[in-house]
CSV table of C-alpha atoms and ligand atoms in Angstrom, one decimal:
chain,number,residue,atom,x,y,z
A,1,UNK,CA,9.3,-5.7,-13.7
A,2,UNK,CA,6.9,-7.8,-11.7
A,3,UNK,CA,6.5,-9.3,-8.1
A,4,UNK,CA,5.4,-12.3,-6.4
A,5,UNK,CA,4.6,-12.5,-2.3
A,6,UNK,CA,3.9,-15.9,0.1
A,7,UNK,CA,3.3,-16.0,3.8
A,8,UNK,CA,0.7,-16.7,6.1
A,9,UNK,CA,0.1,-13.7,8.6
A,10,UNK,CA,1.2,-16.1,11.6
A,11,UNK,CA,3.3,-19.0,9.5
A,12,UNK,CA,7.1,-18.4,9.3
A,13,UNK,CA,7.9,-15.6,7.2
A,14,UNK,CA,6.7,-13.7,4.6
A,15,UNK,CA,8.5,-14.0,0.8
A,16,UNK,CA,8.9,-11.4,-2.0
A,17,UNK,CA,10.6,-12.1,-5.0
A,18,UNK,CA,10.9,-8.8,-7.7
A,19,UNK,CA,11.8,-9.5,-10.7
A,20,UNK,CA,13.0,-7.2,-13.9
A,21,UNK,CA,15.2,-4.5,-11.5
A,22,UNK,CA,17.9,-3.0,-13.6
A,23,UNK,CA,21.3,-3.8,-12.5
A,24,UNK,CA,23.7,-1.0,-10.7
A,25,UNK,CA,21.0,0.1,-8.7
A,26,UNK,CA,22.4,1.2,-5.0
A,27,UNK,CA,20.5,0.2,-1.9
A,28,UNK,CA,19.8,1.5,1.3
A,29,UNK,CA,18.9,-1.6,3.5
A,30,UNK,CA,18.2,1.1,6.5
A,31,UNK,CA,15.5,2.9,3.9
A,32,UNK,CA,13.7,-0.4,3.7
A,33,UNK,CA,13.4,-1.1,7.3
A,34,UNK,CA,12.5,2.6,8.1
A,35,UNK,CA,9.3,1.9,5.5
A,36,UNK,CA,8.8,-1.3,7.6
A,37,UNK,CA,8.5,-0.1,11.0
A,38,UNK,CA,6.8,3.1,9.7
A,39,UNK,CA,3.6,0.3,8.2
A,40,UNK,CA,3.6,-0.5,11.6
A,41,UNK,CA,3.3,2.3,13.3
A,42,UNK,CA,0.2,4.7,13.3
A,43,UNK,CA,-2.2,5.6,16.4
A,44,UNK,CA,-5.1,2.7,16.4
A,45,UNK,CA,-3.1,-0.5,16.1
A,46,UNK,CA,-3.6,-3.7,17.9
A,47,UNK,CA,-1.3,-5.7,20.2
A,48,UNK,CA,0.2,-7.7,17.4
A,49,UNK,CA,2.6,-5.0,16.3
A,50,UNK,CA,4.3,-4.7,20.1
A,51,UNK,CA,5.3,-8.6,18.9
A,52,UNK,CA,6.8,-7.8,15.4
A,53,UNK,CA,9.7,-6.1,14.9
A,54,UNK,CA,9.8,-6.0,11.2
A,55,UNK,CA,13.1,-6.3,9.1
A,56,UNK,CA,14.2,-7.3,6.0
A,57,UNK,CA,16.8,-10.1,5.0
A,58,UNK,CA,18.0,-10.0,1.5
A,59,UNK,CA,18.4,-13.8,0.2
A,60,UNK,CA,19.1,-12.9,-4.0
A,61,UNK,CA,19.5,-10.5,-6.2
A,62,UNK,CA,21.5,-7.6,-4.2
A,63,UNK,CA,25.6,-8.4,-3.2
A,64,UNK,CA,27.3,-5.5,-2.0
A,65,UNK,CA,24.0,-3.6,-1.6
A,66,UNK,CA,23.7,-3.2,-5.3
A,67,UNK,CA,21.6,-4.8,-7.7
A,68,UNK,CA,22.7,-7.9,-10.0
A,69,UNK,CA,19.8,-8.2,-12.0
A,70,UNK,CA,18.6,-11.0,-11.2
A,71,UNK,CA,15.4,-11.8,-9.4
A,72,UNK,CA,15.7,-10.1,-5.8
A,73,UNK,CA,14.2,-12.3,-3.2
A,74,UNK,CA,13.3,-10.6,0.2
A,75,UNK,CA,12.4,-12.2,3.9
A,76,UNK,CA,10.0,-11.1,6.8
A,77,UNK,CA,9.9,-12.8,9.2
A,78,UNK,CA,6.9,-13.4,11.5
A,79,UNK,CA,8.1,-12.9,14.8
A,80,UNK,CA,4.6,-14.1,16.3
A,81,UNK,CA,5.2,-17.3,14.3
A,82,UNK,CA,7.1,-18.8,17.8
A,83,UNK,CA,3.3,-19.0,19.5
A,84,UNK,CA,1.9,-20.3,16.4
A,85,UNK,CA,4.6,-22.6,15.6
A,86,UNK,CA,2.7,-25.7,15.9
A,87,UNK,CA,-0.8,-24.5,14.6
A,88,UNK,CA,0.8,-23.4,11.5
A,89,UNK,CA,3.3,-26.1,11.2
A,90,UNK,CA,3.9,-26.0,7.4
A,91,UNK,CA,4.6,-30.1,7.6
A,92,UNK,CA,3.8,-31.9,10.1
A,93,UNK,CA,0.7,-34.2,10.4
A,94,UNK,CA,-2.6,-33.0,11.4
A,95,UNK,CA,-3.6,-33.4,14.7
A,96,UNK,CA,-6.1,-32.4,16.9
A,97,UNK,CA,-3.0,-30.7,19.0
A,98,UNK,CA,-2.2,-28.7,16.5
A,99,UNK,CA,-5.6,-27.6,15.0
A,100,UNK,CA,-6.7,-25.6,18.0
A,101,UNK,CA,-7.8,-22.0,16.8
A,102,UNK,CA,-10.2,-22.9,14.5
A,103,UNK,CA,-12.5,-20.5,13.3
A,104,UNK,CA,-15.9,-21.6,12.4
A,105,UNK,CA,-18.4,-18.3,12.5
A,106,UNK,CA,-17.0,-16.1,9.4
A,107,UNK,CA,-16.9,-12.2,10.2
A,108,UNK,CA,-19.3,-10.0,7.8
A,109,UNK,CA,-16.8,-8.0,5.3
A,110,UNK,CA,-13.9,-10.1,5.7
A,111,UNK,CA,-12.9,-12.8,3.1
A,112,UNK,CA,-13.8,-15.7,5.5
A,113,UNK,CA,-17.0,-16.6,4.2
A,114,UNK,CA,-16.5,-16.5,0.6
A,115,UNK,CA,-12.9,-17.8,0.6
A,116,UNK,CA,-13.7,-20.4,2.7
A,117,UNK,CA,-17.1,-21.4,0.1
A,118,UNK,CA,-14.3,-20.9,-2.7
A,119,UNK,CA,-11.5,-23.1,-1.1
A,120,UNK,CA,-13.6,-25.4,0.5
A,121,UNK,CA,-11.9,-24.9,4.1
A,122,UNK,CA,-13.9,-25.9,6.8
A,123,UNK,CA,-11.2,-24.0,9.5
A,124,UNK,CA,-11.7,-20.4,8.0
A,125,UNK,CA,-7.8,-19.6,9.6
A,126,UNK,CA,-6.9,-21.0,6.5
A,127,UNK,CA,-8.6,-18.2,4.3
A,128,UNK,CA,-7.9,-15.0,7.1
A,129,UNK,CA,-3.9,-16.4,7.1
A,130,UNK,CA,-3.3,-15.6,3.6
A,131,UNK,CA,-5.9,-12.6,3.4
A,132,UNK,CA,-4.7,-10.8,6.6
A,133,UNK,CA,-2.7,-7.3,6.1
A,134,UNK,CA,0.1,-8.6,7.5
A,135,UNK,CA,1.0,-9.6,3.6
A,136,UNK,CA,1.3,-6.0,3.0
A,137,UNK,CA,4.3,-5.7,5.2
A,138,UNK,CA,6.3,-7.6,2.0
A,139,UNK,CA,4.6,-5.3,-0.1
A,140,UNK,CA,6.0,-2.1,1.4
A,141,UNK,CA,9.5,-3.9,1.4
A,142,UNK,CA,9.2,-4.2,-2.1
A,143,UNK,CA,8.1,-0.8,-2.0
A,144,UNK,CA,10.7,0.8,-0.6
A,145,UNK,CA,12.8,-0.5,-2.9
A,146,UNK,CA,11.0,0.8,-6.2
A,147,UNK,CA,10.8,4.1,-3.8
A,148,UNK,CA,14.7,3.9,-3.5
A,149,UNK,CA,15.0,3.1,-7.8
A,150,UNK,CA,12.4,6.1,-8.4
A,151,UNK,CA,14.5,8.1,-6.1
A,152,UNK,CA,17.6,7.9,-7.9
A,153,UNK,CA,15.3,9.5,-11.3
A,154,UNK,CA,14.1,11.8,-9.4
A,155,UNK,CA,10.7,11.4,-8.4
A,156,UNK,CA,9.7,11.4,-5.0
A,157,UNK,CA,6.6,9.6,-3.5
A,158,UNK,CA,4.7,10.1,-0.5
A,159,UNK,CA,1.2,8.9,1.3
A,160,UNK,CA,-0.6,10.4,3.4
A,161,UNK,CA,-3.8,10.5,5.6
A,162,UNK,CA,-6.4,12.4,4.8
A,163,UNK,CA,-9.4,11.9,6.4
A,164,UNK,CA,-10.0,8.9,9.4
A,165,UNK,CA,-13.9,8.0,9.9
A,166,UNK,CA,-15.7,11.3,9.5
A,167,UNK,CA,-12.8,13.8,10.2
A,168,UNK,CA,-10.6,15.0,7.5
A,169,UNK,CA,-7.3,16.4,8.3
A,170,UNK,CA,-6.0,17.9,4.9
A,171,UNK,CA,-6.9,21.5,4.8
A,172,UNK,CA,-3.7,22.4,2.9
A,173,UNK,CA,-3.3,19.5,0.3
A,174,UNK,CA,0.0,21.2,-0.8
A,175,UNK,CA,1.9,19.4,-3.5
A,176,UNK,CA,5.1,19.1,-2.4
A,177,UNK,CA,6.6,16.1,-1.8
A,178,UNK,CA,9.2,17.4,1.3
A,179,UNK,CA,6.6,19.9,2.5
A,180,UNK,CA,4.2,17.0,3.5
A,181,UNK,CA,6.6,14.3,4.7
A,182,UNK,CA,7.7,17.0,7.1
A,183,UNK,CA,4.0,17.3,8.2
A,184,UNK,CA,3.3,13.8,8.6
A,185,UNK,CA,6.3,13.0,10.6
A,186,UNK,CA,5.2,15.5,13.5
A,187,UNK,CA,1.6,13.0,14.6
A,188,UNK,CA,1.2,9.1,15.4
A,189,UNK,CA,-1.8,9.9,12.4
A,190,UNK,CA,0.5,11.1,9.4
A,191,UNK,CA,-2.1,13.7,8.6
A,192,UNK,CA,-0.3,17.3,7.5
A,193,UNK,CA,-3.5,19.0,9.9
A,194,UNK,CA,-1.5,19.2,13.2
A,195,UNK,CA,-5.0,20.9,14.7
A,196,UNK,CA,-7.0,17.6,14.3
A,197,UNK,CA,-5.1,14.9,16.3
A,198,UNK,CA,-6.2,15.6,19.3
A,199,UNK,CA,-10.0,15.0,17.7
A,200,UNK,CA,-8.9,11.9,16.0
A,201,UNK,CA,-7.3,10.6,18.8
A,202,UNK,CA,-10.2,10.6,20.7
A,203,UNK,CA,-12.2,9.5,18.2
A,204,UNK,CA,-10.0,6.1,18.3
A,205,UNK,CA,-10.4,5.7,21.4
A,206,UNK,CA,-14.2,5.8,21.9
A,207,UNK,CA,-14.5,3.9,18.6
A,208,UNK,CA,-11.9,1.2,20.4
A,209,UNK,CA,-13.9,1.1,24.0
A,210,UNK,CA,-17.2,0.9,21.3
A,211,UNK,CA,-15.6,-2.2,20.1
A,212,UNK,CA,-15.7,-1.2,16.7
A,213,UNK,CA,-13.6,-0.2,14.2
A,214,UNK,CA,-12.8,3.2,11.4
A,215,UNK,CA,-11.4,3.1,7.9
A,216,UNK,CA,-10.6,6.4,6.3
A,217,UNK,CA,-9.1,8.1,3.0
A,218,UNK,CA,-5.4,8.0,2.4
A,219,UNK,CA,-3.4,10.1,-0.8
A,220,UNK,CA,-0.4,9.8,-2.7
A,221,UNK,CA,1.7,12.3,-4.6
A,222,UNK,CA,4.9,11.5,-6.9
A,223,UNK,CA,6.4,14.1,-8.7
A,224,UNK,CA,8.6,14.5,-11.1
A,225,UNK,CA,7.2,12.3,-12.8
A,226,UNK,CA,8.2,12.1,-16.7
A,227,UNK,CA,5.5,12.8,-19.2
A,228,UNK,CA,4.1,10.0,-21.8
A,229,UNK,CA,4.2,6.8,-19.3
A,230,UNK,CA,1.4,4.5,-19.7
A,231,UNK,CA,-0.5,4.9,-23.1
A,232,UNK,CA,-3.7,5.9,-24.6
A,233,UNK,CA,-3.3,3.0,-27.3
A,234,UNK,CA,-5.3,0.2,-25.4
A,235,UNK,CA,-7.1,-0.2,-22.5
A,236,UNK,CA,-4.5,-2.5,-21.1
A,237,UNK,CA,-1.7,0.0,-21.5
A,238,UNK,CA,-3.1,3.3,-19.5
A,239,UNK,CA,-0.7,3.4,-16.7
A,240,UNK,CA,-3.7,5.4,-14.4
A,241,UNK,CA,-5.5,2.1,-14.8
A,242,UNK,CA,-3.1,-0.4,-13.8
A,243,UNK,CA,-2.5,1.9,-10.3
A,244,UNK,CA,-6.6,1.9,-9.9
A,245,UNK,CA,-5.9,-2.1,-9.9
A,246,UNK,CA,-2.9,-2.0,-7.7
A,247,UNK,CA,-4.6,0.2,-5.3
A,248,UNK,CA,-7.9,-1.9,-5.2
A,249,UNK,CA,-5.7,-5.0,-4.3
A,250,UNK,CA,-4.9,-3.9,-0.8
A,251,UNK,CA,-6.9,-5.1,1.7
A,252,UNK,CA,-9.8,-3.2,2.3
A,253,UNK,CA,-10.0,-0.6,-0.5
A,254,UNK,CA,-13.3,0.2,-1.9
A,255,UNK,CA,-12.9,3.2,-4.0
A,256,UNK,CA,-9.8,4.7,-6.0
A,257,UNK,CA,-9.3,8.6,-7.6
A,258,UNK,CA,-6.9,10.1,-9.6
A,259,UNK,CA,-7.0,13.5,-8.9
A,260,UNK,CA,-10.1,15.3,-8.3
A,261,UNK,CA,-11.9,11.9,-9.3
A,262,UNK,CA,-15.5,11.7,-8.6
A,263,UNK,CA,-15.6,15.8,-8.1
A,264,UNK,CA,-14.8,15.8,-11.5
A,265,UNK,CA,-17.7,14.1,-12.1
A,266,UNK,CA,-19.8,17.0,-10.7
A,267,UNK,CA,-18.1,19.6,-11.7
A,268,UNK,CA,-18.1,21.6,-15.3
A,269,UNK,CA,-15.2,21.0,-18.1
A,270,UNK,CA,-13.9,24.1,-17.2
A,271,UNK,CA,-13.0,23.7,-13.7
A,272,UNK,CA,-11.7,20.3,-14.3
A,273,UNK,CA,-9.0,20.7,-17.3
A,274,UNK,CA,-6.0,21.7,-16.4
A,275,UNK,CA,-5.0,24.8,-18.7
A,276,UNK,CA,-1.8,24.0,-21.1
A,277,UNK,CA,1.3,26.6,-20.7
A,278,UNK,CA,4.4,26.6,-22.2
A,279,UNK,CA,8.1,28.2,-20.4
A,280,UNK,CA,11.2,28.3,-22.3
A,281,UNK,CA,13.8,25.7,-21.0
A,282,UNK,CA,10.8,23.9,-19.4
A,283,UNK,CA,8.5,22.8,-21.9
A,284,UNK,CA,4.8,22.3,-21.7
A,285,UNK,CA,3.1,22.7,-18.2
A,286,UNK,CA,-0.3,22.8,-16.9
A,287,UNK,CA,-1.6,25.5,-14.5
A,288,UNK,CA,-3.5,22.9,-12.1
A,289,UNK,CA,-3.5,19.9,-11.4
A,290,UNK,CA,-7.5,18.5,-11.7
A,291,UNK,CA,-6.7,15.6,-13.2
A,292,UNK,CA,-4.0,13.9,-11.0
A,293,UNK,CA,-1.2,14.0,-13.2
A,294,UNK,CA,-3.1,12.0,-16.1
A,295,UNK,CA,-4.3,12.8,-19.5
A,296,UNK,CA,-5.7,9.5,-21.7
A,297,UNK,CA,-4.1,7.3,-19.4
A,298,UNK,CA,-0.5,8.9,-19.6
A,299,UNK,CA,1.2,10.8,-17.1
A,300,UNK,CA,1.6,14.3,-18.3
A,301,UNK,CA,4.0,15.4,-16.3
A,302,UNK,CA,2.2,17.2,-13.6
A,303,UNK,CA,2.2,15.5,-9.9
A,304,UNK,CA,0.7,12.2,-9.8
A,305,UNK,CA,-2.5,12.5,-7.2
A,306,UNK,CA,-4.0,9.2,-6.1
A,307,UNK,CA,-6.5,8.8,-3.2
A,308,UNK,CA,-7.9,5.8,-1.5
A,309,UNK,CA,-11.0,5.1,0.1
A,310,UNK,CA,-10.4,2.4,2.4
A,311,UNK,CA,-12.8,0.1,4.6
A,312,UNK,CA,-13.1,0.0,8.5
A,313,UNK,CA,-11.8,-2.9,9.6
A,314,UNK,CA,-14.1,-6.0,9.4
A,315,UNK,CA,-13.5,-7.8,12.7
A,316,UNK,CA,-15.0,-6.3,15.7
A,317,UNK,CA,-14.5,-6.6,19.6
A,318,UNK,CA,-18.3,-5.9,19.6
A,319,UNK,CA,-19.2,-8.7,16.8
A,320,UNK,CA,-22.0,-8.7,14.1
A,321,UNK,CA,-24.2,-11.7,13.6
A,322,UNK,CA,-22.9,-14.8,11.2
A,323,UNK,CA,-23.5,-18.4,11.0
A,324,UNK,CA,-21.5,-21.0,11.9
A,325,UNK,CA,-20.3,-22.8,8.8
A,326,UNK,CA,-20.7,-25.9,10.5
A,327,UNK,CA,-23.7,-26.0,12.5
A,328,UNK,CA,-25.6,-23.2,10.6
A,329,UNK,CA,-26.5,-22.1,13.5
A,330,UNK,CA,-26.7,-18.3,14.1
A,331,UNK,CA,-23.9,-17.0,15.9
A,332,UNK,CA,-21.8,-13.9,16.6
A,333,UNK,CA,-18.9,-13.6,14.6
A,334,UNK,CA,-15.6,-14.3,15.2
A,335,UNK,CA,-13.2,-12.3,17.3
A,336,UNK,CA,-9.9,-11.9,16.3
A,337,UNK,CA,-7.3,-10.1,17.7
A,338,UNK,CA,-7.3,-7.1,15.5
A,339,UNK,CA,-6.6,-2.9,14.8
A,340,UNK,CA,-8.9,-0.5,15.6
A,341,UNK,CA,-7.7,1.3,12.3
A,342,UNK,CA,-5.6,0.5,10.1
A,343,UNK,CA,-5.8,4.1,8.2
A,344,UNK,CA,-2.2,5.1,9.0
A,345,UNK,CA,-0.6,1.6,7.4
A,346,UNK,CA,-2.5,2.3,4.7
A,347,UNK,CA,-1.1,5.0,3.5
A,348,UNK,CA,2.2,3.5,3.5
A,349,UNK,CA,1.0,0.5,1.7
A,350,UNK,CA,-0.7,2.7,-0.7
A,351,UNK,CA,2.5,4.4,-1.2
A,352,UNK,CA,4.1,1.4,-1.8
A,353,UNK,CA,2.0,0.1,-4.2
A,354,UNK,CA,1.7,3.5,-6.4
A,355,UNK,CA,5.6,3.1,-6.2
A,356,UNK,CA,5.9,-0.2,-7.7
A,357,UNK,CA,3.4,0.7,-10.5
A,358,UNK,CA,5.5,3.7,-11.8
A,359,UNK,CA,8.7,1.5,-11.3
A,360,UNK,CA,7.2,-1.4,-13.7
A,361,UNK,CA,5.6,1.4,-16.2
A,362,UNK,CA,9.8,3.2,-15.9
A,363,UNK,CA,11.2,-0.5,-16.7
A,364,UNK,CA,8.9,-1.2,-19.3
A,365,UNK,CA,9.8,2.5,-21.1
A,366,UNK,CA,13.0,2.5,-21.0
A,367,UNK,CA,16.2,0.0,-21.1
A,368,UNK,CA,15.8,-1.6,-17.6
A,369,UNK,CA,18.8,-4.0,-17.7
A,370,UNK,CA,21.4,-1.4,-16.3
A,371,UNK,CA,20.7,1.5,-14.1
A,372,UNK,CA,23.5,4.0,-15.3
A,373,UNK,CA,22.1,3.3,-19.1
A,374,UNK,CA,18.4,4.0,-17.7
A,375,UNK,CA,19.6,7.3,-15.8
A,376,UNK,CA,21.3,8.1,-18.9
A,377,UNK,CA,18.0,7.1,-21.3
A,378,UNK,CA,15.8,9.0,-18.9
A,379,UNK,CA,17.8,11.9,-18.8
A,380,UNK,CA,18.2,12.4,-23.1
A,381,UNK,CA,14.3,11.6,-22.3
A,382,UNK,CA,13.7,14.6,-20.3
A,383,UNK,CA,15.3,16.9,-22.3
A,384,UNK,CA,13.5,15.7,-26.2
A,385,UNK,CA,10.1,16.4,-24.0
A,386,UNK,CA,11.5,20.2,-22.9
A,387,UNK,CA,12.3,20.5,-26.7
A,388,UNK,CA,9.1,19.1,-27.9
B,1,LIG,C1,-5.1,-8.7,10.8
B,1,LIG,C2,-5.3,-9.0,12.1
B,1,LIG,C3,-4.2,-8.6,13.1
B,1,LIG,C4,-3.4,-7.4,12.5
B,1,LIG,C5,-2.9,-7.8,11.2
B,1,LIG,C6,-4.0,-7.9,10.2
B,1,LIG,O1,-3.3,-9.6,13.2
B,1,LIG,P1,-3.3,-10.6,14.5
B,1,LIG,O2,-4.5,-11.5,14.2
B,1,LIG,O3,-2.0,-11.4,14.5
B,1,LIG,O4,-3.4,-9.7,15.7
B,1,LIG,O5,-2.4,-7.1,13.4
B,1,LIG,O6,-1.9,-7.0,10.7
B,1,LIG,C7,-0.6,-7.4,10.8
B,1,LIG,C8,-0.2,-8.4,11.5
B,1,LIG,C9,0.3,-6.4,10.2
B,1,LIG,O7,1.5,-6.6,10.3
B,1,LIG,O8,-0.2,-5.4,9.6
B,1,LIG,C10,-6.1,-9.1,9.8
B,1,LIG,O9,-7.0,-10.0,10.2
B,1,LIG,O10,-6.1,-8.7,8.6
């Protein structure tokens, strides 16, 4: 299974095309666009999500809500497009009516700079287009429906906040997948500590009138997550390293953990493993879960824990110095219209993205042509690793 995305953040539409679903699987359209607005939701967002109304269109791949098996190609559109629709005109001449919004004076952290050096743009809205967030909106569509495919095997996802700037908000860390979506859903923060909104509100708010911006660390747990995916037989093939890399390619992220991560690193051997057990009619277990639900780059069968260090946002109402690319001339940088945070959105793109790497490592396992014959491999799976 893999996956492509277009779309400029204010152009037309976003794309997503997913290929390598089996066929057979069962959709709910209503899931997906639930996942949507919920990426835009989230206390600390700008002005631009009162525009969008996010929503899916299904072009391929899907009739009668189910699956052909063929590549499925998705549409968001951008309904903030209709004030850009001559500035981001995807053909029609260049002139200097529709070049206004130019951005010359590249904002320190964001790709700007570098992508415009790399491109060689001289109107640095043709790097931020592309590498704005709003991209990620496609990616939590496709999300949703790897969500919907793990779902239907049994293993349920979830991301969460955990800590916003410097206040965390995860006293509890339980592992249950229900327990903490019914947490989340009661706060504009999905954090499971009810006690710290109030805090964190605030927070946002004087960070907002400050003009400047948080990031914050968000977590992900699956479980029931079958034993032996990934491998340790190459670098390439450990399945904890290709969620590292899919985490690391959303916007902003600077740090990935599995499990307790860099604790570990601090920690002796023998608060780290997690102890082996066995129960009849159950198999091998562990009695913790240290290391995130990963032994030599396999899943072992315990709760898959994956956190997130993410960035505060790089473009600030109160700007930081830069230089403009044209007159080199030392400037303040760039003011966009922007988040304050963009913590909360993060989870669910992080969710997203864990999804869609445990869909691909499922597909690759197991017979992905047909979704009955992959419930049925995965099922006579299950049961050889009880009997192991
Ligand atoms: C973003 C800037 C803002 C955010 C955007 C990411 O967009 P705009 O410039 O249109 O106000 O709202 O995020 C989204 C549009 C979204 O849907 O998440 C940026 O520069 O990265």
């Amino acid at each position: 299974m893999n996956y492509l995305t277009a779309g400029e953040s204010h152009g037309p539409q976003l794309t997503g095309i997913i290929e390598g679903l089996p066929a057979g699987l069962l959709l709910d359209i209503d899931a997906i666009n639930d996942q949507l607005a919920a990426r835009q939701g989230g206390y600390g967002r700008g002005s631009r999500q009162k525009i969008e109304h996010d929503q899916v269109t299904i072009v391929g791949g899907i009739r009668h809500k189910k699956t052909l098996g063929s590549p499925i190609a998705l549409v968001v559109n951008n309904r903030d497009h209709a004030h850009w629709g001559k500035i981001m005109d995807p053909v029609a001449d260049e002139t200097a009516e529709n070049s206004l919004r130019t951005v010359e004076r590249p904002r320190p952290g964001h790709a700007d700079l570098v992508g415009g050096m790399k491109y060689n743009h001289r109107d640095l809205r043709n790097v931020l287009e592309r590498s704005s967030a709003r991209e990620t909106a496609m990616r939590v569509a496709i999300g949703a429906i790897c969500e919907q495919f793990l779902q239907q095997l049994g293993i349920d996802i979830v991301g969460y906040v955990q800590q916003i700037g410097p206040v965390a908000a995860d006293d509890q860390s339980p592992l249950n997948v229900g327990q903490i979506k019914a947490l989340i859903s009661q706060n504009d923060l999905r954090v499971v500590q009810a006690d710290k909104v109030d805090e964190i509100h605030t927070l946002i708010d004087k960070t907002k009138k400050d003009g400047d911006t948080l990031g914050g660390i968000v977590r992900v747990v699956a479980t029931n997550v079958p034993a032996g995916l990934g491998s340790y037989i190459s670098w390439d093939t450990k399945l904890d390293s290709k969620i590292a890399a899919a985490v690391m390619g959303v916007n902003a992220m600077k740090g990935v953990e599995i499990g307790d991560g860099f604790k570990a690193a601090t920690s002796f051997g023998s608060q780290v493993m997690d102890e082996i057990d066995w129960h009849e009619g159950e198999g091998f277990t562990r009695e913790s879960d240290h290391l995130g639900g990963f032994e030599g780059g396999m899943t072992n069968g315990m709760p898959v824990i994956v956190k997130a260090a993410m960035k505060p946002i790089p473009t600030l109402y109160k700007p930081l110095q830069s230089v403009d690319v044209e007159t080199k001339e030392v400037k303040k940088a760039s003011v966009e219209r922007s988040d304050t945070t963009a913590i909360v959105p993060a989870s669910i793109v992080i969710e997203s993205v864990v999804a869609i790497e445990l869909a691909k490592a499922i597909t690759d396992t197991f017979d992905g042509s047909n979704m009955a014959r992959l419930q049925a491999q995965l099922k006579a799976y299950r049961e050889e690793l009880k009997n192991y």
